[in-house]
Short mmCIF file of N, CA, C and O in Angstrom, two decimals:
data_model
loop_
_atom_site.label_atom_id
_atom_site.label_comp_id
_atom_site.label_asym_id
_atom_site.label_seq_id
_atom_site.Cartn_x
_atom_site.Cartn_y
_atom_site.Cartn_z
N UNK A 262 97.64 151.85 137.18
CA UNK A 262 97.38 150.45 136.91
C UNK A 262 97.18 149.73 138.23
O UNK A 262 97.96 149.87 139.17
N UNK A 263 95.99 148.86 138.28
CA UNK A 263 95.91 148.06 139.44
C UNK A 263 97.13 146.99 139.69
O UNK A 263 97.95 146.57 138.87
N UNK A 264 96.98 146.67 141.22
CA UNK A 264 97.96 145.77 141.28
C UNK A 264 97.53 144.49 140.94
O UNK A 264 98.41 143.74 140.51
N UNK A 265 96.00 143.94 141.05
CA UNK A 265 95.38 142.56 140.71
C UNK A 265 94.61 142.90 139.58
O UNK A 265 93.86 143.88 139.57
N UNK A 266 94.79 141.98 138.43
CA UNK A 266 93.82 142.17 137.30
C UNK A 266 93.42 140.06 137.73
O UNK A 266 94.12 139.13 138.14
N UNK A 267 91.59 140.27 137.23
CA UNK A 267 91.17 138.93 137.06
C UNK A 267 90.54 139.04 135.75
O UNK A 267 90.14 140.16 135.43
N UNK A 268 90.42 138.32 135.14
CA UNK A 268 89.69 137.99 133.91
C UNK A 268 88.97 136.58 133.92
O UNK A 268 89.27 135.53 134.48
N UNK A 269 87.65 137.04 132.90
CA UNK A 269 87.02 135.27 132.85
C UNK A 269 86.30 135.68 131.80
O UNK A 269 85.72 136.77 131.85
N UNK A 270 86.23 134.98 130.86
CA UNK A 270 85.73 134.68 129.77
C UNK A 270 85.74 136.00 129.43
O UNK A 270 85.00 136.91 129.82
N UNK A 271 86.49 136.01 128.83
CA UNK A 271 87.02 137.46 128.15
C UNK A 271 87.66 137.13 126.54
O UNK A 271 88.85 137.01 126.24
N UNK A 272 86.47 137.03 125.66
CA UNK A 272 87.08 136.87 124.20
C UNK A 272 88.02 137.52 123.36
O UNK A 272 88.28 137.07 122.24
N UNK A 273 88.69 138.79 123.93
CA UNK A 273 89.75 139.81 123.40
C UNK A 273 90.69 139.34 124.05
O UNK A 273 91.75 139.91 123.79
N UNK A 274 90.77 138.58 124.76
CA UNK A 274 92.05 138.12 125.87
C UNK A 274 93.19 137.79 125.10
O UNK A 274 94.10 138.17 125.83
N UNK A 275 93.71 137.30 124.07
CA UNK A 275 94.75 137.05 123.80
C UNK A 275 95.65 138.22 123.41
O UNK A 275 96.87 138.34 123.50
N UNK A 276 94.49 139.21 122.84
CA UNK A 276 95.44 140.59 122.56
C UNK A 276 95.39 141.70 123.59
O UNK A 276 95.98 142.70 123.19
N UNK A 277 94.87 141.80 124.77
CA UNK A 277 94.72 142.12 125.63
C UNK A 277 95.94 141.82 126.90
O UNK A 277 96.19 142.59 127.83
N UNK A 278 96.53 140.61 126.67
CA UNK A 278 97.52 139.71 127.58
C UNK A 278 98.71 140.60 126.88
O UNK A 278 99.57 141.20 127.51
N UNK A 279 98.58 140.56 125.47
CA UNK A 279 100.30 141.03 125.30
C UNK A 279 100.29 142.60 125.17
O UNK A 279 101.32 143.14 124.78
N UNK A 280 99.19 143.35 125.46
CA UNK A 280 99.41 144.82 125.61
C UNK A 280 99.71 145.08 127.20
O UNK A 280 100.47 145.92 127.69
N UNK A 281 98.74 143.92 128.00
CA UNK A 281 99.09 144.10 129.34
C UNK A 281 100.51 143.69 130.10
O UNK A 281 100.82 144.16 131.20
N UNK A 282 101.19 142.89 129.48
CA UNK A 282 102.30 142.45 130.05
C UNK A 282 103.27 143.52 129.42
O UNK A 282 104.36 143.57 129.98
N UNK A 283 103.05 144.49 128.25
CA UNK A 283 103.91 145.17 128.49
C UNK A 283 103.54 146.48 129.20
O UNK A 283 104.52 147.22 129.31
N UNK A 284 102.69 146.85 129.58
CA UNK A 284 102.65 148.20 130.35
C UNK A 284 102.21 147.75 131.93
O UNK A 284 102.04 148.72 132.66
N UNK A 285 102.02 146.60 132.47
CA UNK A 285 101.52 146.21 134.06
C UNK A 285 102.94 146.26 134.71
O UNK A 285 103.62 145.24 134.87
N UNK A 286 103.45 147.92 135.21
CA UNK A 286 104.93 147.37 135.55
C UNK A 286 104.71 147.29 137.55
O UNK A 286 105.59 147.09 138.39
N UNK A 287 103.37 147.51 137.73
CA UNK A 287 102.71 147.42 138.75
C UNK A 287 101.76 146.32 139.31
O UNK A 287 101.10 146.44 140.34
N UNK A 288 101.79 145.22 138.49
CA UNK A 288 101.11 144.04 138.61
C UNK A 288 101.65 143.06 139.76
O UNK A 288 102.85 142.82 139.85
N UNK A 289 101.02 142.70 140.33
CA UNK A 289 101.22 141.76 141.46
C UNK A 289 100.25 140.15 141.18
O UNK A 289 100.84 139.08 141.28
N UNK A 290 99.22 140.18 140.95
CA UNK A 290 98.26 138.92 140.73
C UNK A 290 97.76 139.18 139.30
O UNK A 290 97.60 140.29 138.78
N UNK A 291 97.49 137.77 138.66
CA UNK A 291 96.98 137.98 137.52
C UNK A 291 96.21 136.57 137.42
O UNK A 291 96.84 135.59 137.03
N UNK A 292 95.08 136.48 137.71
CA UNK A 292 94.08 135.56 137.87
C UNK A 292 93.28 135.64 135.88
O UNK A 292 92.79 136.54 135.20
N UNK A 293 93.56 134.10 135.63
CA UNK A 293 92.61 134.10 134.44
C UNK A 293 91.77 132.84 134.50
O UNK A 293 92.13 131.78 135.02
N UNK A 294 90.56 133.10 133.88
CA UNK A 294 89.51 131.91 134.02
C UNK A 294 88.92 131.43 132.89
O UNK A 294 88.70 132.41 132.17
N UNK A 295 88.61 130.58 132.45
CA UNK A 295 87.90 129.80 131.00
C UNK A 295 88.15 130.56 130.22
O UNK A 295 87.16 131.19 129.87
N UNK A 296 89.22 130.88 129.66
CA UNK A 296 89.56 131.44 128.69
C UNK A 296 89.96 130.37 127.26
O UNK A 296 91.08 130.15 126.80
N UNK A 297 88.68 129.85 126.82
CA UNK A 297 88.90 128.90 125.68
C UNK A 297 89.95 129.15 124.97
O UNK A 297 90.97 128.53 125.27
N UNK A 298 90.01 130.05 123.92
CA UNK A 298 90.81 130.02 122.94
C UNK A 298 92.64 130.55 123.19
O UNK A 298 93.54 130.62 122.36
N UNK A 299 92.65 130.88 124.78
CA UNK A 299 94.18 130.93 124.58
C UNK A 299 95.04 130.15 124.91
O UNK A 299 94.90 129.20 125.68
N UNK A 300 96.28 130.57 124.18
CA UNK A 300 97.05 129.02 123.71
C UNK A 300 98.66 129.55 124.74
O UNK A 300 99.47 128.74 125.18
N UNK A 301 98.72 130.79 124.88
CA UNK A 301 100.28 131.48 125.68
C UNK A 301 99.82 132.34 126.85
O UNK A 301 98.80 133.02 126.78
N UNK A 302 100.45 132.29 127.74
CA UNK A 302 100.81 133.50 128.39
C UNK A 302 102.05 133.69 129.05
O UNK A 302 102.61 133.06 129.95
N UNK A 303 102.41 134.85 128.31
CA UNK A 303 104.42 134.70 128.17
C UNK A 303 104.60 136.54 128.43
O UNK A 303 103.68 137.36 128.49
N UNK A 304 105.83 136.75 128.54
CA UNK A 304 106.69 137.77 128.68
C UNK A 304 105.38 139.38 129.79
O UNK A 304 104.87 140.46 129.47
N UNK A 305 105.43 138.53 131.01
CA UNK A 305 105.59 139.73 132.22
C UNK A 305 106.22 139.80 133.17
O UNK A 305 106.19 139.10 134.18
N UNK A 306 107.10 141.02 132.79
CA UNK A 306 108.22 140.90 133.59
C UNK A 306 108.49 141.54 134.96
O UNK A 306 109.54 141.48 135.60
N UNK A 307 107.32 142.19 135.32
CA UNK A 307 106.93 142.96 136.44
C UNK A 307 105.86 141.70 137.01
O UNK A 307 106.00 142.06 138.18
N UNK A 308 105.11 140.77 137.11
CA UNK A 308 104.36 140.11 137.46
C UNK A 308 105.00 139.79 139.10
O UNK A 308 106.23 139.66 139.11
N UNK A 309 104.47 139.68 140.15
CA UNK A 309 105.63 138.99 141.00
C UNK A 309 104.96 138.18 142.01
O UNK A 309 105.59 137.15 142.28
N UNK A 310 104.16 138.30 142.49
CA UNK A 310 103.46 137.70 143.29
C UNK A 310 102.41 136.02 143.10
O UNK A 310 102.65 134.87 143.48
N UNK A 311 101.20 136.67 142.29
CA UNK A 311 100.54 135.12 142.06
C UNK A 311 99.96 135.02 140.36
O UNK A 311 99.56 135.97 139.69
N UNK A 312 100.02 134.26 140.15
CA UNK A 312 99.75 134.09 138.49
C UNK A 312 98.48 132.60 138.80
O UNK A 312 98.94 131.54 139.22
N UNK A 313 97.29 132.70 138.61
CA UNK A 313 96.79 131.78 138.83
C UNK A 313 95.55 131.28 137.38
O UNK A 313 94.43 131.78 137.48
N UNK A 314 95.74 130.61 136.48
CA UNK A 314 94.92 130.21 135.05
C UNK A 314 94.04 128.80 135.31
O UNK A 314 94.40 127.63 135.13
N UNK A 315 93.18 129.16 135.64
CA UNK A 315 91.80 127.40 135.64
C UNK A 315 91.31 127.38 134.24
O UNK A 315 91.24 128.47 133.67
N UNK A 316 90.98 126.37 133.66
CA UNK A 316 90.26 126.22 132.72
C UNK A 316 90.60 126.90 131.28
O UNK A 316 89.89 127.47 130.46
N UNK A 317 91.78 126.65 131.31
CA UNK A 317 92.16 127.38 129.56
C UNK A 317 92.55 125.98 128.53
O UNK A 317 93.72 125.62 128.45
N UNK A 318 91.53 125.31 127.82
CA UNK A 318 91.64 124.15 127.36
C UNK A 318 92.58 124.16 126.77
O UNK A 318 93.43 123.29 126.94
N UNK A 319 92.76 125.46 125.63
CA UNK A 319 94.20 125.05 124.51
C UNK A 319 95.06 125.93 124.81
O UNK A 319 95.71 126.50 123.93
N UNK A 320 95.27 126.28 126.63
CA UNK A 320 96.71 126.71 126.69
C UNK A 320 97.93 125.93 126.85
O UNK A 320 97.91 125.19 127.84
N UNK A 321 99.02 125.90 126.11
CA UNK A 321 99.70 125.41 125.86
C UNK A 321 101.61 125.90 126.22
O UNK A 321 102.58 125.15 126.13
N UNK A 322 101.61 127.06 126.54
CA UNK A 322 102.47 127.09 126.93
C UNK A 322 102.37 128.53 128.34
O UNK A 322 101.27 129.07 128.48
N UNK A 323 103.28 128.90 129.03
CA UNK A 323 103.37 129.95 129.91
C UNK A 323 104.74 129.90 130.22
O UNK A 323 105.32 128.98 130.79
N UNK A 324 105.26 131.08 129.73
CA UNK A 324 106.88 131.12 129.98
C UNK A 324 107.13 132.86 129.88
O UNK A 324 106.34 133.67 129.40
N UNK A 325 108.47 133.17 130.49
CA UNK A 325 109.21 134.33 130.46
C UNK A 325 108.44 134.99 132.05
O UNK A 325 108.07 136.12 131.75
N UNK A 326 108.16 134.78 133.20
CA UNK A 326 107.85 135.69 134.35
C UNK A 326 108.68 134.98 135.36
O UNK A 326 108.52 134.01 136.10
N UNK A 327 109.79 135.95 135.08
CA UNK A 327 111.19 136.19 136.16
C UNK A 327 110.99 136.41 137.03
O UNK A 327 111.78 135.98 137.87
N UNK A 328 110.02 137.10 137.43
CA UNK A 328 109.65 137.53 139.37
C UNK A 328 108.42 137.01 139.98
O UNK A 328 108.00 137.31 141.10
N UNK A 329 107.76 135.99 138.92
CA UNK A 329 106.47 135.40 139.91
C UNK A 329 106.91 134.10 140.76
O UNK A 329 107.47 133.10 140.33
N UNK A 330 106.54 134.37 142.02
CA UNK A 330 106.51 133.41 143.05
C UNK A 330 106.06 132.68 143.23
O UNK A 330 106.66 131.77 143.81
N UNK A 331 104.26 132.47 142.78
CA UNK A 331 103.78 131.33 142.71
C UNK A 331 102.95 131.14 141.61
O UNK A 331 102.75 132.14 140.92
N UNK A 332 102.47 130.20 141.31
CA UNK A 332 101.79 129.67 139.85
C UNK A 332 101.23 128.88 139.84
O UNK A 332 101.85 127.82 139.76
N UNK A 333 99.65 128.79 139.91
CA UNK A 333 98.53 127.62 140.16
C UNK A 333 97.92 127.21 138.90
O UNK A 333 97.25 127.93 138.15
N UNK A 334 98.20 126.10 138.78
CA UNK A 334 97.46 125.36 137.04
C UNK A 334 96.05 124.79 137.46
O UNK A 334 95.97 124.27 138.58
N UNK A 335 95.06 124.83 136.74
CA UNK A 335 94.06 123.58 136.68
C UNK A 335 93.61 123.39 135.41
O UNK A 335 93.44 124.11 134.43
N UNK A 336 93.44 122.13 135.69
CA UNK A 336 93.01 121.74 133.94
C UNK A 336 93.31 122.36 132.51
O UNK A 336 92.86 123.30 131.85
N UNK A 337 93.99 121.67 132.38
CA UNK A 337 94.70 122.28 131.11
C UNK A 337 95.60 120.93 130.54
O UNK A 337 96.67 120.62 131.07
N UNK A 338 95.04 120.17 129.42
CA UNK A 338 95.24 118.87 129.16
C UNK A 338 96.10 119.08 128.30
O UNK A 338 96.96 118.21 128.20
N UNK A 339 96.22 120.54 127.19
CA UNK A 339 97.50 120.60 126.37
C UNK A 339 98.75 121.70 127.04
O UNK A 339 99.46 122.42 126.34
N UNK A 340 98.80 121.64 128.13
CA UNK A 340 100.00 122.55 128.81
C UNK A 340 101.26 121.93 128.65
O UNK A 340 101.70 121.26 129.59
N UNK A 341 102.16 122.11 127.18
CA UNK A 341 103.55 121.54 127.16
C UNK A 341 104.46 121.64 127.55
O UNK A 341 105.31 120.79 127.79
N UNK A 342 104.45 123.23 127.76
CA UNK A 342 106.23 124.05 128.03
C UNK A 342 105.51 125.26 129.14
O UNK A 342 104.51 125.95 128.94
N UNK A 343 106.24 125.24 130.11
CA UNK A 343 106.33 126.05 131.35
C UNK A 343 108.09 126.14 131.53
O UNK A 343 108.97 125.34 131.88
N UNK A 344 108.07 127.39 131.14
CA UNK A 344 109.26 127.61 131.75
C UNK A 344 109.94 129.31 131.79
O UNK A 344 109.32 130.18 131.17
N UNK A 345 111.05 129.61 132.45
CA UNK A 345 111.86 130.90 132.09
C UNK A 345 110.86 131.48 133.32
O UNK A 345 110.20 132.52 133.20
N UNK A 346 110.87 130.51 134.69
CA UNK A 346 110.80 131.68 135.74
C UNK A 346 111.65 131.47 136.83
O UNK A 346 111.90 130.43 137.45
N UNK A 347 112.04 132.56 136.98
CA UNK A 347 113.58 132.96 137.74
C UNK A 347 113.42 133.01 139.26
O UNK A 347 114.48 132.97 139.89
N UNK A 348 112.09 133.11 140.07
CA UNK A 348 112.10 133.53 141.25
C UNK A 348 110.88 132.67 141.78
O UNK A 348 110.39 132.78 142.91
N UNK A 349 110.32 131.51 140.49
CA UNK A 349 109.15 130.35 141.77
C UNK A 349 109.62 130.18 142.51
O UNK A 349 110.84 130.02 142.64
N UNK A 350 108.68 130.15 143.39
CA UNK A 350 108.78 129.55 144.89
C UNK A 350 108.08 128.19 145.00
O UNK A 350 108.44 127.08 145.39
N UNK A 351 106.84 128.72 144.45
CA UNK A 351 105.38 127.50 144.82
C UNK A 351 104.99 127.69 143.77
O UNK A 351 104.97 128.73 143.11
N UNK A 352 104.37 125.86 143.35
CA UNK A 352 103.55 125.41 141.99
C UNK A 352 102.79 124.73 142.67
O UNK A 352 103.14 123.83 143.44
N UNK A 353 101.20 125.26 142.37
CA UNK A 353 100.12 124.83 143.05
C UNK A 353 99.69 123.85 141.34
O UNK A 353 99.86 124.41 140.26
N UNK A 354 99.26 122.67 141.42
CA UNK A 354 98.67 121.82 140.40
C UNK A 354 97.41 121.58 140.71
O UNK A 354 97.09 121.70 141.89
N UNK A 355 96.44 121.20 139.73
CA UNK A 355 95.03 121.04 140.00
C UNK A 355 95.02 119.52 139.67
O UNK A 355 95.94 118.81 139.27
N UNK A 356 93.43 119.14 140.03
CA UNK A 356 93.54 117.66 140.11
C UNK A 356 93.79 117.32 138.36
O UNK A 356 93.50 117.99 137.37
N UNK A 357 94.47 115.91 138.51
CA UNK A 357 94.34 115.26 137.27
C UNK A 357 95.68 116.32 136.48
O UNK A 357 95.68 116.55 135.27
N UNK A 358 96.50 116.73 137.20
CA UNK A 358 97.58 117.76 135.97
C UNK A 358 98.97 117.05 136.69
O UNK A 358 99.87 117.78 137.10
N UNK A 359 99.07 115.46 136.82
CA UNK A 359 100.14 115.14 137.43
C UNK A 359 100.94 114.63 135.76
O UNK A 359 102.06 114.85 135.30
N UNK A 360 99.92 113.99 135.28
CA UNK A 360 100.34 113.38 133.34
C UNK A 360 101.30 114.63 132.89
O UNK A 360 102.52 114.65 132.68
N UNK A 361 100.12 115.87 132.81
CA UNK A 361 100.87 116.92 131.67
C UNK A 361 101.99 117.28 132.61
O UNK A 361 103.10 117.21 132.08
N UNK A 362 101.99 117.62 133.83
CA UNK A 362 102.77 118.59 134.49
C UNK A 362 104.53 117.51 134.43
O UNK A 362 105.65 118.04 134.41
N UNK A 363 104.33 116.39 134.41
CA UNK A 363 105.52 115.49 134.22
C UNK A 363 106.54 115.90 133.17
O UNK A 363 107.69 115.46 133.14
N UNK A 364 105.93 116.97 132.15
CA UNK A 364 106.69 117.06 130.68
C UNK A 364 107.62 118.44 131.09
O UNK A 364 108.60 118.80 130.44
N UNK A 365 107.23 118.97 132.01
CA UNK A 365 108.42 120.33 132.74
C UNK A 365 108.68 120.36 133.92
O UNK A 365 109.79 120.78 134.25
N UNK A 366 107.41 119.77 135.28
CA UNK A 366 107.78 120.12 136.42
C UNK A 366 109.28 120.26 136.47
O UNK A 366 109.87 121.31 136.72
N UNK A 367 109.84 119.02 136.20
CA UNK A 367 111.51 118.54 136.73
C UNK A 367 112.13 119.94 136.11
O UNK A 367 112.77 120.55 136.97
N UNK A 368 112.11 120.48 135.06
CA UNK A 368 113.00 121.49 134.59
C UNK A 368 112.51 122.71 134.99
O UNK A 368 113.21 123.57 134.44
N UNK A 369 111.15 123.53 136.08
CA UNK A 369 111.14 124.41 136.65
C UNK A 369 112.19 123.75 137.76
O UNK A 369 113.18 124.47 137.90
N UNK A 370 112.22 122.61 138.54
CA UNK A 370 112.71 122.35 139.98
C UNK A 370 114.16 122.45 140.08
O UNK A 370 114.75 122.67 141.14
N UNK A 371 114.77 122.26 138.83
CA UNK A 371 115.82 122.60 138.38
C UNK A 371 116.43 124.03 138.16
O UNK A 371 117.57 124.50 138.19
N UNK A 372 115.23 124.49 137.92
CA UNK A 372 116.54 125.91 138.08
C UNK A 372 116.52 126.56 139.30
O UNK A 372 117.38 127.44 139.41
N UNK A 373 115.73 126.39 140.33
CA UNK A 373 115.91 126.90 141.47
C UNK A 373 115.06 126.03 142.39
O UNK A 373 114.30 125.23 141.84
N UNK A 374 115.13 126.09 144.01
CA UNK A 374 114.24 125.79 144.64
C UNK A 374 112.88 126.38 144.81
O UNK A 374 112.50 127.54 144.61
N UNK A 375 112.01 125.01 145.35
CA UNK A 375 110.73 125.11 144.62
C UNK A 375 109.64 124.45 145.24
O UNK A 375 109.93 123.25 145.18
N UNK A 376 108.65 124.56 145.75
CA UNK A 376 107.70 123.38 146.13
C UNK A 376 106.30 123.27 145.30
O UNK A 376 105.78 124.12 144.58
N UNK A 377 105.66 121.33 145.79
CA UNK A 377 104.82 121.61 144.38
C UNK A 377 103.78 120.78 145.34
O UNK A 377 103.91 119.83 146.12
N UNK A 378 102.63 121.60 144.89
CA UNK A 378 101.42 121.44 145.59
C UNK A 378 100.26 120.63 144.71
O UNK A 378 99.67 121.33 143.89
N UNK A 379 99.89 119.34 144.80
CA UNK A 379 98.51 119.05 144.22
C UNK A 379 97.24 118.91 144.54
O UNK A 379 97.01 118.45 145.65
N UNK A 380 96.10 119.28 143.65
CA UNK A 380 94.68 118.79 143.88
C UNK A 380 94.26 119.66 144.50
O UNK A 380 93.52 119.46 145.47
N UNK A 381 94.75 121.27 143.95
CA UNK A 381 94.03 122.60 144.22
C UNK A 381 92.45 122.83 143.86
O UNK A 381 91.69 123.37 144.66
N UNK A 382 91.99 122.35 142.53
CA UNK A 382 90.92 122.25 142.60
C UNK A 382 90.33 121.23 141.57
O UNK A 382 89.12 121.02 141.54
#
């Protein structure tokens, strides 16, 4: 298994995400791009390095990655619940994600230390 998987417009992606998070026990980056229709990306527990999602209109939540360090959002107007990661370091935000990002930032910054970056892209 590679250590970086990217995806972009990849219409199998939602069932593709939960076969990969359970067998990527070698994953380091996981770059996703315009991926319209997904709404989660949850439970990888080997992930550790960079998790980075632009353009997923109806994603809505991203939770359960205990060992990723950093995590870059852009645009994503229904992103409600971010949470259940154990080892952020850095939250990179994209422009215009200061509204949604208000409804969790405070409760990632809360469970550990953390820094938060805006107007990535």
């Amino acid at each position: 298994m590679s250590e970086e998987v990217h995806l972009r417009n990849c219409p199998k992606l939602r069932l593709f995400l939960r076969q990969l998070g359970k067998v990527a026990t070698s994953l380091k980056v996981l770059t996703i791009g315009e991926a319209r229709w997904l709404k989660v990306v949850e439970d990888f527990p080997f992930l550790c390095d960079n998790l980075s999602i632009i353009g997923c209109n109806s994603l809505k939540r991203i939770s359960n990655l205990p060992q990723l360090r950093d995590l870059c959002v852009a645009r994503y107007p229904n992103l409600r619940c971010v949470k259940e990661f154990g080892s952020l370091q850095q939250l990179w935000l994209g422009v215009a994600m200061q509204d949604v990002s208000s409804l969790w930032v405070a409760g990632l910054q809360g469970q550990h230390w953390m820094s938060t970056h805006g107007d990535f892209v």
